[in-house]
Amino acid sequence: MARVKTAGERATLQGRIIASYGRRHRVELPDGTRLDCMVRGRRRDLVCGDRVSLVPDGSGRGVIEDVAPRATLLYRSDSHREKLIAANVTQIVIVVAPLPPFNEDLVNRCLVAAEHGGMKAVIVLNKSDLPESAGARDALVPYEKLGYRVVAISAKRDVGPLRDCLAGVVSVLVGQSGMGKSTIVNHLVPDAAARTAEISAALGSGRHTTTHAQLYRINPETEIIDSPGMQIFGLHHLSIDEAAHAFVEFRDDLGRCRFRDCRHLDEPGCGIAAACEAGAIAPDRLAFYRKLARELTRATR
Ligand code: GDP
Ligand code: ZN
């Protein structure tokens, strides 16, 4: 039962981390108030999207006392460190464009991260006003066949087609820089620039906030997290088995290999290789899987 608080004691509030800079976090309360918070103790793994309980100090600051268990956690990792991107996201929106050419390896990695993390994935083809977009559309057909929704937009003209796939969910926007992610966010959130400036001032991070994720609540059910542009997406935290399961089209055939510990690289009697030969798995996806699996084998050695 809740204890009655004595004068001077402050109530614990629930909030959401909307941006983090080192150990400093900008937290938004349900009524829209934003506080600059530090974390009690040594915990350093808090991230944008985390639901926290905090004690305000009455002058716009607060201390985070606890973090709620996360429904999901999106992160990337190389051989020596993990980089948290966002917590409690239900959907990853992968932004690509015809120009500059998008990196298919990165798209595949984002899809693997989404499947592994239990998040839905959507691919947005931006700059569809450009003549080069026909080729990019063709390149995305195989992903559509796998069941991933592809939404073509021109952020410069209209982000409308994207709105209904964002409605009612918490999405994180990911992509290489130059694909038009900032343009999309600025259209979805008209005061995005002002909010970024506010966060930079509050966290004293100057220009550095652009290197961190930022959460925008569009309405009570719809939130988007803008993540910094990336060129690489390390998946060193996955085991080979987890990686194979993150390829949606492999799942039916994973039990068909001769060896139970088959890595689907060059083992005889591999069910995945057979499915590829039979045309059920695209050679490009198997090639990408094998590249990833070799990377993970080296990492665990
Ligand atoms: P970010 O690095 O992903 O945040 O990309 P920006 O939003 O900064 O956009 C990169 C460049 O692409 C800018 O010059 C934008 O004006 C341009 N751009 C963004 N969206 C579109 C679009 O829909 N069509 C065209 N033609 N250019 C766009
Ligand atoms: Zn196999």
mmCIF file of C-alpha atoms and ligand atoms in Angstrom, residues 126-130 153-156 176-183, ligand 1:
data_model
loop_
_atom_site.group_PDB
_atom_site.id
_atom_site.type_symbol
_atom_site.label_atom_id
_atom_site.label_comp_id
_atom_site.label_asym_id
_atom_site.label_seq_id
_atom_site.Cartn_x
_atom_site.Cartn_y
_atom_site.Cartn_z
ATOM 1 C CA ASN A 126 12.045 7.954 -50.092
ATOM 2 C CA LYS A 127 12.776 10.354 -52.979
ATOM 3 C CA SER A 128 10.394 8.438 -55.213
ATOM 4 C CA ASP A 129 10.107 11.641 -57.233
ATOM 5 C CA LEU A 130 13.558 10.934 -58.680
ATOM 6 C CA ILE A 153 7.125 8.389 -50.593
ATOM 7 C CA SER A 154 8.629 11.692 -51.548
ATOM 8 C CA ALA A 155 9.274 13.425 -48.252
ATOM 9 C CA LYS A 156 9.790 16.701 -50.055
ATOM 10 C CA GLN A 176 22.123 5.673 -43.893
ATOM 11 C CA SER A 177 22.666 9.391 -43.853
ATOM 12 C CA GLY A 178 21.477 11.163 -46.966
ATOM 13 C CA MET A 179 18.346 9.050 -47.412
ATOM 14 C CA GLY A 180 16.113 11.892 -46.202
ATOM 15 C CA LYS A 181 15.363 10.816 -42.652
ATOM 16 C CA SER A 182 15.594 14.357 -41.255
ATOM 17 C CA THR A 183 13.316 15.627 -43.999
HETATM 18 P P1 GDP B 1 19.277 12.348 -43.723
HETATM 19 O O1 GDP B 1 20.779 12.399 -43.718
HETATM 20 O O2 GDP B 1 18.781 10.965 -43.955
HETATM 21 O O3 GDP B 1 18.665 12.985 -42.530
HETATM 22 O O4 GDP B 1 18.808 13.144 -45.026
HETATM 23 P P2 GDP B 1 18.242 14.619 -45.221
HETATM 24 O O5 GDP B 1 16.842 14.716 -44.750
HETATM 25 O O6 GDP B 1 19.219 15.596 -44.701
HETATM 26 O O7 GDP B 1 18.185 14.676 -46.812
HETATM 27 C C1 GDP B 1 19.329 14.475 -47.628
HETATM 28 C C2 GDP B 1 19.112 15.181 -48.959
HETATM 29 O O8 GDP B 1 18.043 14.552 -49.681
HETATM 30 C C3 GDP B 1 18.713 16.632 -48.802
HETATM 31 O O9 GDP B 1 19.364 17.377 -49.784
HETATM 32 C C4 GDP B 1 17.213 16.619 -49.013
HETATM 33 O O10 GDP B 1 16.732 17.830 -49.493
HETATM 34 C C5 GDP B 1 17.059 15.515 -50.028
HETATM 35 N N1 GDP B 1 15.727 14.880 -49.976
HETATM 36 C C6 GDP B 1 15.056 14.465 -48.871
HETATM 37 N N2 GDP B 1 13.848 13.947 -49.220
HETATM 38 C C7 GDP B 1 13.771 14.042 -50.576
HETATM 39 C C8 GDP B 1 12.764 13.663 -51.535
HETATM 40 O O11 GDP B 1 11.703 13.143 -51.216
HETATM 41 N N3 GDP B 1 13.065 13.880 -52.839
HETATM 42 C C9 GDP B 1 14.238 14.454 -53.245
HETATM 43 N N4 GDP B 1 14.427 14.628 -54.541
HETATM 44 N N5 GDP B 1 15.191 14.817 -52.360
HETATM 45 C C10 GDP B 1 14.972 14.620 -51.053
#
